[in-house]
Structures are given as C-alpha cells and as structure tokens.
PDB file of C-alpha atoms in Angstrom:
ATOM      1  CA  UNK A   1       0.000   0.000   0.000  1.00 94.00           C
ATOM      2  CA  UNK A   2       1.015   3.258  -0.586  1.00 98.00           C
ATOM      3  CA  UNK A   3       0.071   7.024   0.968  1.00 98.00           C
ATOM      4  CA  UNK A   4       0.153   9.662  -1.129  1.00 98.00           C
ATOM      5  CA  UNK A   5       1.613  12.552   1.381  1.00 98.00           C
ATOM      6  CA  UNK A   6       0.625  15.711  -0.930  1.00 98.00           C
ATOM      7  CA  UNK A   7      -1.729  16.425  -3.067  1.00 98.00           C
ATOM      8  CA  UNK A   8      -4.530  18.680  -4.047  1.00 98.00           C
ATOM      9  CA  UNK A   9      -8.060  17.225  -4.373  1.00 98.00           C
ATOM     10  CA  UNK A  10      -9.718  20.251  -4.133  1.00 98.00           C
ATOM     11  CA  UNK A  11      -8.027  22.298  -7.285  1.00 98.00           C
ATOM     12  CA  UNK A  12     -10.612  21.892 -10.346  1.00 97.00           C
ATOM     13  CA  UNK A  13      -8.111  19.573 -12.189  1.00 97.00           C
ATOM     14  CA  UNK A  14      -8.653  16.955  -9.764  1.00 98.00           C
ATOM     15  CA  UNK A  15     -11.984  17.841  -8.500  1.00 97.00           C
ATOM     16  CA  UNK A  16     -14.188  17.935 -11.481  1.00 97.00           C
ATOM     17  CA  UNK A  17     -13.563  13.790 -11.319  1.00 97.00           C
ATOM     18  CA  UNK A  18     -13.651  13.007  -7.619  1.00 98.00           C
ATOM     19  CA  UNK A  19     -14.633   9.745  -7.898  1.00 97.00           C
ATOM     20  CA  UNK A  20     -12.375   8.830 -10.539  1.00 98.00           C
ATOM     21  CA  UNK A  21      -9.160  10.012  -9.185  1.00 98.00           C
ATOM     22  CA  UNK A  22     -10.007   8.263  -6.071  1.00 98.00           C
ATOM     23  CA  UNK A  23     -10.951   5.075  -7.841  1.00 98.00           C
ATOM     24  CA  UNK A  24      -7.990   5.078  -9.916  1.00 98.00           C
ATOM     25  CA  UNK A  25      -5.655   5.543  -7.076  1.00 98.00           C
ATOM     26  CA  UNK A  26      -7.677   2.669  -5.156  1.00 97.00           C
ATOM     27  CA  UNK A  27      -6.764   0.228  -8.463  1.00 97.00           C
ATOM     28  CA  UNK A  28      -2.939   1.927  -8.108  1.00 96.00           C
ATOM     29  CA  UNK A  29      -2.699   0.491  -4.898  1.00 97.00           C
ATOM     30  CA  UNK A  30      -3.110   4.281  -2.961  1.00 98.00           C
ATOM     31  CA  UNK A  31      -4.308   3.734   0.439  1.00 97.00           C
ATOM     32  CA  UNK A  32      -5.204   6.723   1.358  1.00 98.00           C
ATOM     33  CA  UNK A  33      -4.538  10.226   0.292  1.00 98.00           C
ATOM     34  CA  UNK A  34      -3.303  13.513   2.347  1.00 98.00           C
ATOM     35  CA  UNK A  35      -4.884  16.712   0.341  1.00 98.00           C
ATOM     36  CA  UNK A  36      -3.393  19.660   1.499  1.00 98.00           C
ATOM     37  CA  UNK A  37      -4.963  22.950   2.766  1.00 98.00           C
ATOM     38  CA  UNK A  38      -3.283  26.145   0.753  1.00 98.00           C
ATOM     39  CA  UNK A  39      -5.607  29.442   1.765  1.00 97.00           C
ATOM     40  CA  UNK A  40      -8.043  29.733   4.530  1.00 97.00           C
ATOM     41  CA  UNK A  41     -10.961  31.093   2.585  1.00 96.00           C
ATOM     42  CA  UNK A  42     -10.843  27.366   0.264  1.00 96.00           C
ATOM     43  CA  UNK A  43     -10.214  25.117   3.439  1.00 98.00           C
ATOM     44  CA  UNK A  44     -14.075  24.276   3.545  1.00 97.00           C
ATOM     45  CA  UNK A  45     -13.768  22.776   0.577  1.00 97.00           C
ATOM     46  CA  UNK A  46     -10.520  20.909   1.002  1.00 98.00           C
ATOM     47  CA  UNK A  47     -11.833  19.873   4.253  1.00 98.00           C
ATOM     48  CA  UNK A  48     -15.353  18.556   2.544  1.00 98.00           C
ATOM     49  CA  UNK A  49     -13.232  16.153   0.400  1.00 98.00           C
ATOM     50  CA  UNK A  50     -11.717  14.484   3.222  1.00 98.00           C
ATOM     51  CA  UNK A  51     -15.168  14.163   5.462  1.00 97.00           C
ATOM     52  CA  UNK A  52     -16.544  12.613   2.165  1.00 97.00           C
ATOM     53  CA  UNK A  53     -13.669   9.650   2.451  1.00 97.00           C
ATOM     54  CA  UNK A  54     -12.496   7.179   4.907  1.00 95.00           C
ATOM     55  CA  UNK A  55      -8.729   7.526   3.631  1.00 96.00           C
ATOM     56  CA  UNK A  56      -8.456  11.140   2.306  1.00 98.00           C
ATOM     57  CA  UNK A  57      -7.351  13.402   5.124  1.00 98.00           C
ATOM     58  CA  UNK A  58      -6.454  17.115   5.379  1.00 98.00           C
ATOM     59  CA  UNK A  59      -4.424  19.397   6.450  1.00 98.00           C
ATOM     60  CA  UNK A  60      -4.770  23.800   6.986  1.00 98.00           C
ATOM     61  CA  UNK A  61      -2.397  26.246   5.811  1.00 98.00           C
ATOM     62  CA  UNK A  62      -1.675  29.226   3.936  1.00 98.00           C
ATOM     63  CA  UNK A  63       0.546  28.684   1.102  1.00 98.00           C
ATOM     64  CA  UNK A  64       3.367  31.657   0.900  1.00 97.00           C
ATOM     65  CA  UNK A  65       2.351  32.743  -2.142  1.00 97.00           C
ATOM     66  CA  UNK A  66      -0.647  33.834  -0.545  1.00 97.00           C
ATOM     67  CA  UNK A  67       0.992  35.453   2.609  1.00 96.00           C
ATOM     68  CA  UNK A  68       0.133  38.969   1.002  1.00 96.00           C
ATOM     69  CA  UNK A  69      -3.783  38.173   1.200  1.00 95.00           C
ATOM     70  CA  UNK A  70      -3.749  35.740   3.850  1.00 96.00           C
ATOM     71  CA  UNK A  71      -0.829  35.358   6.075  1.00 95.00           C
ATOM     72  CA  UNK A  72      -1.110  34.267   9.710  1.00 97.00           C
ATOM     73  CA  UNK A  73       0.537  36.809  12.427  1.00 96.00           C
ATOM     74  CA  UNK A  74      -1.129  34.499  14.484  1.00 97.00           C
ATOM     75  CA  UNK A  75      -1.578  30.353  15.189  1.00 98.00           C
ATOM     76  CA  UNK A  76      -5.093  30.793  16.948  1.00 98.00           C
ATOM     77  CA  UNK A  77      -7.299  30.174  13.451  1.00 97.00           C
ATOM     78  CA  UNK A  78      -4.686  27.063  12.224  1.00 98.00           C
ATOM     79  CA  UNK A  79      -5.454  26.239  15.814  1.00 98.00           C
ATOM     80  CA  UNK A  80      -8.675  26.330  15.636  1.00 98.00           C
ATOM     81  CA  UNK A  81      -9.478  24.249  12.263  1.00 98.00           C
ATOM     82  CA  UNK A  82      -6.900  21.915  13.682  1.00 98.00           C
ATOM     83  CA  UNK A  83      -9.609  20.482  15.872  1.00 98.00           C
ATOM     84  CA  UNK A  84     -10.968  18.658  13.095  1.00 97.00           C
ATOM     85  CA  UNK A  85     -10.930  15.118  13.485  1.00 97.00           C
ATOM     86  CA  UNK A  86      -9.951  15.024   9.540  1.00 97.00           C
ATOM     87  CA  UNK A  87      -7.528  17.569   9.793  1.00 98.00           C
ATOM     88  CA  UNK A  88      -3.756  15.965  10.432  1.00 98.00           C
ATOM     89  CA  UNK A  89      -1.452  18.498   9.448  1.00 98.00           C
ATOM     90  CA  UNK A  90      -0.415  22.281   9.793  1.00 98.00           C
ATOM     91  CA  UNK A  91       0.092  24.103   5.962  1.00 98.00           C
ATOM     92  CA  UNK A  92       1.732  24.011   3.603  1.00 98.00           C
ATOM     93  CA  UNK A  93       3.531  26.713   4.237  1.00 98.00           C
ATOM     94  CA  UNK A  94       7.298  27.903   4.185  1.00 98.00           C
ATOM     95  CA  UNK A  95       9.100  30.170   1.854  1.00 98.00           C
ATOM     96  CA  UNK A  96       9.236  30.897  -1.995  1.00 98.00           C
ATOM     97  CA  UNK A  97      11.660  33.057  -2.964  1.00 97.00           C
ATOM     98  CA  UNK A  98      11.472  31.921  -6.750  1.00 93.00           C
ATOM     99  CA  UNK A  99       8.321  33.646  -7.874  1.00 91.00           C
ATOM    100  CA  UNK A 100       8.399  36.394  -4.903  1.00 91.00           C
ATOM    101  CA  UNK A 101       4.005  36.225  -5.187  1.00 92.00           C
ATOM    102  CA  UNK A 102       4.152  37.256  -1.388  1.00 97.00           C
ATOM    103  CA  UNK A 103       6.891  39.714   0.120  1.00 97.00           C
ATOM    104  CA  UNK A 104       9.317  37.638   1.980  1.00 97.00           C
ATOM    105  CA  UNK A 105       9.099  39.388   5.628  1.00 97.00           C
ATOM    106  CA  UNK A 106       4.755  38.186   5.306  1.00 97.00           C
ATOM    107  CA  UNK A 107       6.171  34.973   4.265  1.00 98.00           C
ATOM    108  CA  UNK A 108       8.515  34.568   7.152  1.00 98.00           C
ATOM    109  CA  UNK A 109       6.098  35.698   9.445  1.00 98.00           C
ATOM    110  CA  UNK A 110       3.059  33.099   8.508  1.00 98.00           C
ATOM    111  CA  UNK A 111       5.508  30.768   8.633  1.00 98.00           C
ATOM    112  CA  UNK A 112       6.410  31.181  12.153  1.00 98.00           C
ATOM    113  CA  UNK A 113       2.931  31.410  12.558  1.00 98.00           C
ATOM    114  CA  UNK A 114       1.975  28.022  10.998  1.00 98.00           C
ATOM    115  CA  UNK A 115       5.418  26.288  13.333  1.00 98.00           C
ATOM    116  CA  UNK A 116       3.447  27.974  16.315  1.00 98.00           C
ATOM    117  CA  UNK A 117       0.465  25.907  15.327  1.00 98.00           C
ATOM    118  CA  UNK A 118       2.359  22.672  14.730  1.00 98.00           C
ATOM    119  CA  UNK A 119       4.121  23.059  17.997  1.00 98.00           C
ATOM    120  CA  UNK A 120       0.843  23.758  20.337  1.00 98.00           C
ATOM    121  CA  UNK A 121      -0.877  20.816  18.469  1.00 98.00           C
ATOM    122  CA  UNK A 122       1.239  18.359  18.150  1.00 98.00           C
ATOM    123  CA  UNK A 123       0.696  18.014  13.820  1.00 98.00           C
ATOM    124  CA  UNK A 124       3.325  17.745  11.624  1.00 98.00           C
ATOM    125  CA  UNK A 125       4.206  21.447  10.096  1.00 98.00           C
ATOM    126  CA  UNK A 126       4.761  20.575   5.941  1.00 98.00           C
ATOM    127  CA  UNK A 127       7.075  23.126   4.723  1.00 98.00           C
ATOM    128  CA  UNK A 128       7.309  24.503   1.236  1.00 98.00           C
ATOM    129  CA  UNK A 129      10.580  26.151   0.260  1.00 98.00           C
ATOM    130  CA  UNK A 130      12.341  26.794  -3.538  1.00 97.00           C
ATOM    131  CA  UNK A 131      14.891  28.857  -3.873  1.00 97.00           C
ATOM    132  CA  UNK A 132      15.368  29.601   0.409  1.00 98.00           C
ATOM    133  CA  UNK A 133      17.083  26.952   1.321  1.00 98.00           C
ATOM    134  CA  UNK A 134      19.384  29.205   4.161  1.00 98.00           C
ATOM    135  CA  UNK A 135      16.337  31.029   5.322  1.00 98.00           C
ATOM    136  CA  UNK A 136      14.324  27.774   5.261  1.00 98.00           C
ATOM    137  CA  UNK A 137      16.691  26.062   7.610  1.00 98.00           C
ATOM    138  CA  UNK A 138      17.725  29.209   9.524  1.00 98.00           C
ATOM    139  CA  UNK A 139      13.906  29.651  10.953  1.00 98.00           C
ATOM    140  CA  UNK A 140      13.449  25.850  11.194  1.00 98.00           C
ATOM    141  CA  UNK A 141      16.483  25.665  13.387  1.00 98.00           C
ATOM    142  CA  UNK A 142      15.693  28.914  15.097  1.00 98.00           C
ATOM    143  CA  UNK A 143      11.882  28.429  16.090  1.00 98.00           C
ATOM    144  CA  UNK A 144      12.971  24.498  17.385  1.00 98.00           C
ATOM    145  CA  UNK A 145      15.129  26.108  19.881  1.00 98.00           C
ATOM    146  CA  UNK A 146      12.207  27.543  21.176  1.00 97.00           C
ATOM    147  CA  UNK A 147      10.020  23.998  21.417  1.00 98.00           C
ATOM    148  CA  UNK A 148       9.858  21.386  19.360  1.00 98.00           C
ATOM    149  CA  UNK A 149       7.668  20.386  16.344  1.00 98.00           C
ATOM    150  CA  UNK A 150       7.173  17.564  13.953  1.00 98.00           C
ATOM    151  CA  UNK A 151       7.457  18.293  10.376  1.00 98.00           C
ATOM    152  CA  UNK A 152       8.647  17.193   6.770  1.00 98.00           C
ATOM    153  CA  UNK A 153       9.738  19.169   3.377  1.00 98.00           C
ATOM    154  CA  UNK A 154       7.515  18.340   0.918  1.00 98.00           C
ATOM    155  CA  UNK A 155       8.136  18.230  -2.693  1.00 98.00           C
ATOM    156  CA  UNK A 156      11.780  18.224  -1.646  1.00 98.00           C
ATOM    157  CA  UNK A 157      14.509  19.963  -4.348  1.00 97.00           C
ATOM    158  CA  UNK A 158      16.603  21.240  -2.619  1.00 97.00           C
ATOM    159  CA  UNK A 159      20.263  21.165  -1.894  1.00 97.00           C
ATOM    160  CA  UNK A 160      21.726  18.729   0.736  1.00 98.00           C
ATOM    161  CA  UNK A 161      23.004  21.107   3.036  1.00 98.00           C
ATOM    162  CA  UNK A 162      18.964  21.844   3.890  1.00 98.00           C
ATOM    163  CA  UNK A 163      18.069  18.188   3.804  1.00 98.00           C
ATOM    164  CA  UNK A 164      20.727  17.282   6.470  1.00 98.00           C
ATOM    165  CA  UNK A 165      19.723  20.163   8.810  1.00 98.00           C
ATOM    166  CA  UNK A 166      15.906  19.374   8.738  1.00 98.00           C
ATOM    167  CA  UNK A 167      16.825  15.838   9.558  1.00 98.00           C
ATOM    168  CA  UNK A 168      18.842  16.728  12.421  1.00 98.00           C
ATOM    169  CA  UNK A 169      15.401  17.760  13.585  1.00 98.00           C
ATOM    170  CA  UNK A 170      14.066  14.729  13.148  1.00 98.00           C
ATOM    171  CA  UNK A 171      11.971  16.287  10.304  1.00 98.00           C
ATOM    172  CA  UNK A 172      11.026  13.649   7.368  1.00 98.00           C
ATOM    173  CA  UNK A 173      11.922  14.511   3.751  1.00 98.00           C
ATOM    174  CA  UNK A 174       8.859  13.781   0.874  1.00 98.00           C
ATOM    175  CA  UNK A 175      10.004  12.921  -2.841  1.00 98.00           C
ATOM    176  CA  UNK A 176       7.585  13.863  -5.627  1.00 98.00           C
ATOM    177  CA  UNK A 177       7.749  12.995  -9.173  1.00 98.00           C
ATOM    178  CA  UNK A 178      10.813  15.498  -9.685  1.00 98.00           C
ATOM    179  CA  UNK A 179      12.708  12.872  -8.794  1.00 98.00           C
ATOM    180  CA  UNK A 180      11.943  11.169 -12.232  1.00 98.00           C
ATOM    181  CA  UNK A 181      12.912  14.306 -14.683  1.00 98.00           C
ATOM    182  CA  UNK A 182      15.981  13.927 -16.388  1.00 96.00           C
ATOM    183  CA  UNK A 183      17.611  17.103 -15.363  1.00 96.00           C
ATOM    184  CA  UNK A 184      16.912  16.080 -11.698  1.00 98.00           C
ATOM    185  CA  UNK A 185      20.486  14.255 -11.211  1.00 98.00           C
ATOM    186  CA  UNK A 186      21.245  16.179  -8.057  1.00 97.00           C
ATOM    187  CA  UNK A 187      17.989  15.363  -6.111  1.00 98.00           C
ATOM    188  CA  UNK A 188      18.472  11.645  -7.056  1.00 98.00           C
ATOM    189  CA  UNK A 189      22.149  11.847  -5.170  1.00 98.00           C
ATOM    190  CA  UNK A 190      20.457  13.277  -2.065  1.00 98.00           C
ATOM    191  CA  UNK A 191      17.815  10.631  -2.657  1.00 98.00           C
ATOM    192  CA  UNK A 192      20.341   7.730  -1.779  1.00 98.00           C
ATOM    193  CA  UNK A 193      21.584   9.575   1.268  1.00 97.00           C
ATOM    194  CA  UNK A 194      18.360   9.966   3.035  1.00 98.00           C
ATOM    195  CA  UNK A 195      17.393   6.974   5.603  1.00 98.00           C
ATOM    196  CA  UNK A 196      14.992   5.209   4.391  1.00 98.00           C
ATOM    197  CA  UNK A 197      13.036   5.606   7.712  1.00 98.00           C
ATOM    198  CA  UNK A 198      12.902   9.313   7.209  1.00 98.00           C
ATOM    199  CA  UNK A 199      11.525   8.920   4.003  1.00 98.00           C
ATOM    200  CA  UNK A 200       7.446   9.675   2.001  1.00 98.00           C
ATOM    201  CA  UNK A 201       6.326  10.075  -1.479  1.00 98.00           C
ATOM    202  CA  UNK A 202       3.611  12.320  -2.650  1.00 98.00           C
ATOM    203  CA  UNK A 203       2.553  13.263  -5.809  1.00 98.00           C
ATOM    204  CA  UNK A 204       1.731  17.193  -5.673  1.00 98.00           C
ATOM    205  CA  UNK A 205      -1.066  16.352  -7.570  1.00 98.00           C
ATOM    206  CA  UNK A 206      -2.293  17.981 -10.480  1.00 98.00           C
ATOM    207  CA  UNK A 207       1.355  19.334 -10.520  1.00 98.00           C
ATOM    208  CA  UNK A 208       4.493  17.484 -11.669  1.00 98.00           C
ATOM    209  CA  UNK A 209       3.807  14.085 -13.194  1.00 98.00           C
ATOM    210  CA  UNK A 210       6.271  11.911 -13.146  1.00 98.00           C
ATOM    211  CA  UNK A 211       8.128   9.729 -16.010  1.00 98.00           C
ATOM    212  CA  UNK A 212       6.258   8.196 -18.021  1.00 97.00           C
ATOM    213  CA  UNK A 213       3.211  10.735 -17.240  1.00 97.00           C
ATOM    214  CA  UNK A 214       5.202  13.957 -18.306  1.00 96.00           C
ATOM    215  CA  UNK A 215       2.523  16.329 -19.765  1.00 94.00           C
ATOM    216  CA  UNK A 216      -0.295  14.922 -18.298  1.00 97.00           C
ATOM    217  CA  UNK A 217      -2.451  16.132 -15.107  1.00 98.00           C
ATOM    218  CA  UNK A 218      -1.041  14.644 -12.174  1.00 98.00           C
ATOM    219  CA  UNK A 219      -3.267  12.483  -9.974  1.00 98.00           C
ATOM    220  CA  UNK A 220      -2.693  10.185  -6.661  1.00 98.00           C
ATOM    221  CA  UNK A 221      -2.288   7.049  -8.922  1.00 98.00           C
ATOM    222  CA  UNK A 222       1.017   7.996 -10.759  1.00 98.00           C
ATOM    223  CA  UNK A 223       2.766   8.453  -7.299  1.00 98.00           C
ATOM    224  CA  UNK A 224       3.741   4.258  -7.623  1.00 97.00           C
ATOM    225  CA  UNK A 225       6.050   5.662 -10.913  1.00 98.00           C
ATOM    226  CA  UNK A 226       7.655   8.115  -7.883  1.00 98.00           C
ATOM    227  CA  UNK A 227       7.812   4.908  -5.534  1.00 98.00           C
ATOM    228  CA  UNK A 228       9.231   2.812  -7.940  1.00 98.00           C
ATOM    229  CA  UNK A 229      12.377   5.272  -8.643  1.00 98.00           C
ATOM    230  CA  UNK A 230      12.983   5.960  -5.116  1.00 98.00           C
ATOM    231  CA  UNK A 231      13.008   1.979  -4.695  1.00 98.00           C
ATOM    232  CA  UNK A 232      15.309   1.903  -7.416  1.00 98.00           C
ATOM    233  CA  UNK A 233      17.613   4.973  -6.402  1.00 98.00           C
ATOM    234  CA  UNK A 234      17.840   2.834  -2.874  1.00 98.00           C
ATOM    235  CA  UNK A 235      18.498  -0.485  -4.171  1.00 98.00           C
ATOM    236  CA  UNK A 236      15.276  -1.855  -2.355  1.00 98.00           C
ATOM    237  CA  UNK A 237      12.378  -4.110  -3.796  1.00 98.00           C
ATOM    238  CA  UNK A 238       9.503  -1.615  -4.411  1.00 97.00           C
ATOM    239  CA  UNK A 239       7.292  -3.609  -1.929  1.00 98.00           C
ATOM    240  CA  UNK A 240       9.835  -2.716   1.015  1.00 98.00           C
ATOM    241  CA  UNK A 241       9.859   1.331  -0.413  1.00 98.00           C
ATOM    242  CA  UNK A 242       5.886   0.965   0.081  1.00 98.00           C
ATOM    243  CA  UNK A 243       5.749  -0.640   3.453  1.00 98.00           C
ATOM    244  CA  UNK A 244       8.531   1.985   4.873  1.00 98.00           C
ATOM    245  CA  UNK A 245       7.075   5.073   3.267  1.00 98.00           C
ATOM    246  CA  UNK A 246       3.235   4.166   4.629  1.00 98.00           C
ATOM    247  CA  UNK A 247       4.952   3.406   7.654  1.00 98.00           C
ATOM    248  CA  UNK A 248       6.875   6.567   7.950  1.00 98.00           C
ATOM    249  CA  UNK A 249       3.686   8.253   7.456  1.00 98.00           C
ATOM    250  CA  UNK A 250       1.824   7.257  10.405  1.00 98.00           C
ATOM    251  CA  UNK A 251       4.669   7.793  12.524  1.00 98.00           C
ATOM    252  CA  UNK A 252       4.580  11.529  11.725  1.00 98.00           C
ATOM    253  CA  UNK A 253       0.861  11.746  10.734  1.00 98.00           C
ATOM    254  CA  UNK A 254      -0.376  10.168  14.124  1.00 97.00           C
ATOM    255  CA  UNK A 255      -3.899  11.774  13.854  1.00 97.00           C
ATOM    256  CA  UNK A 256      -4.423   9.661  10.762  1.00 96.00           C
ATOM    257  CA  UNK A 257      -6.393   6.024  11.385  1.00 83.00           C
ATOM    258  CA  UNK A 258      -4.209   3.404   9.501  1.00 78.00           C
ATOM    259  CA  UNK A 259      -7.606   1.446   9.409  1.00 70.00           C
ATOM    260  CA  UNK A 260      -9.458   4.226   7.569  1.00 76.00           C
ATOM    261  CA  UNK A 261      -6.643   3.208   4.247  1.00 78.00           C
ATOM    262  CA  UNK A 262      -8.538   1.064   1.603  1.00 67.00           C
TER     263      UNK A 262
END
C-alpha cells in the first residue's frame, strides 16, 4: 500500500472527477490520500473532500504565495481548524523566494505562525521552500530552539546542506515525481543519502507528473512511478519502499487512522 503525502483534491483539475481520481488511485494500490490545505478562505472545501472519504485526510495552511492576502501573524485560526478530526497536518507553508508572489518578511512571518500551530498541536508542520534553502533552515532551526515540532519538506529539491539540517530535527523529507525528470540528477544523489526511515512520497497532484506521465495532469495514482524510482535509487524491492514510506507516514501523521486506508 502506498500514501500519497501531498496532493490537491480540491483544485478543479482533480476535482471535477472526484470519484475517478479516487478510484484510480484505489486500483494503483493508494491507500489513502493527504490533500493539502493552501488558503483559509478554500479550506471548507478541502476539508469537505476528506469528510466525504475514509482515507483522504487534510491538512490547513496558507501557502506563501498567498501570505500577502492571507498570512497568519497568528496560530489561533490554524489552531482552531486543527480540531478537526480530519484535519492531520499544519500548511503548507514555508518560503518561496522563486516567484516572490508574497513579500518575503509576510512569508517569514506566517511561517512562524503556521510552526506555532504545529508546535501547540502536536501536527506535523509541511514546509514549502524553492529557492530559500538558508532562510528555510535558519527559521526551522531557530523556532525548534524555542520547542519542538514535527514536520517534513515536501516536494523536496533542494540542496543537501537543507536536507541534512531538517533531519537533524528529526523532520522527514517527501520525494515527488521530480525525482523522475531527467535534469533532476542532483535530487536523485540526495535521494540515496536519506534513511529510508525518514523517508514519504507524494505526488503534488495535479502538478508534476512523473516519467512516463510527463505532460499529463497529475493524480494520486502515478505516485507508484515516484515509488518505484525511489526503490530503485535505494536499491530496495519496491514492496519494502511501500511498506517503509506508509509506515513513515503514520509515525509523523499520528492523527491519521491506519484502518481508515482502503
């Protein structure tokens, strides 16, 4: 079985054919499916999804490129829609310094705001970063000193230096279908470094299909093409990258009812 760790059931790509992305991913294998909160105003509707499914959870967060509109100074709302049985996860949220849509002090500051959250609940913070690595890691490091959290980097591309600093805080590291492209030779070398016990896969779903889906709309079933390489880059059977990855998850996602998976 596998758990897709990131995706996003509730954008129109995915949503117009509910039942058949979630049927597919059932014939995929895909136990269950994490679709991930992005602004507060949508979260009704991400959090709809999940109450509609056994194995679809949720998480609530304000992606940084929507810090301008909707950044948290705060954790008290997170907080608050964290009381959802369904809900499992604080974000995404984090830093992106490549497109700038938010100015980086708002993004900082949700961000602290969203670890705040994660460390007064008890769910795993997912982190978003491109092109922040050093500011990523600097606030991670910085904000643990002041409590700890659990957390993970999703969609991970980054450089090693970041992954080895979130795993000395016992953060986990998620591998989308990036790790598939053919320009993506760097992220497959950090790929083989990472313990497999620290270890997810996701999909980012509708975003970044992997090989051989290039081109098409991204979905929770293509995320065994992501398993399979990560099995590969690890010199593991693909049945052992499953069981470790779905294991990882509920280790970090402890909110989330292994028996709800089907």
């Amino acid at each position: 079985m596998l758990i897709d760790s990131h995706c996003h059931l509730d954008f129109p790509e995915l949503s117009a054919d509910e039942a058949g992305v979630l049927a597919r991913a059932k014939g995929a294998g895909v136990g269950g499916m994490l679709s991930i909160g992005t602004r507060l105003d949508q979260f009704d509707r991400v959090r709809a999804i999940a109450e509609r499914h056994g194995n679809v959870w949720c998480s609530v967060g304000v992606h940084p490129h929507e810090a301008k509109e909707e950044g948290q100074r705060s954790p008290a709302r997170l907080i608050e829609a964290a009381q959802h049985a369904k809900v499992i996860g604080i974000g995404e949220t984090g830093l992106d310094f490549y497109y700038d849509h938010s100015p980086r002090e708002e993004q900082a500051e949700s961000f602290r705001a969203h670890i705040a959250a994660a460390r007064e609940t008890g769910l795993p913070l997912i982190v978003h970063t491109r092109n922040a690595d050093a500011e990523t890691g600097s606030i991670l490091e910085e904000e643990y000193r002041k409590g700890p959290f659990p957390g993970l980097i999703h969609c991970f591309s980054s450089g090693a230096d970041l992954a080895r600093r979130a795993l000395s805080l016992g953060m986990y590291i998620s591998i989308s279908g990036i790790v598939t492209f053919k320009a993506a030779d760097d992220l497959r070398a950090i790929v083989r470094d990472i313990p497999l016990e620290r270890i997810l896969v996701e999909t980012d779903a509708p975003y970044l299909a992997p090989v051989p889906k290039r081109g098409k709309t991204n979905e929770p079933a293509f995320i065994a093409h992501t398993a399979a390489k990560v099995a590969e880059l690890k010199r593991i059977d693909v049945s052992e990258l499953e069981a470790a990855t779905t294991a990882n998850f509920f280790r970090l996602f402890t909110k989330a009812e292994q028996s709800e998976c089907g």
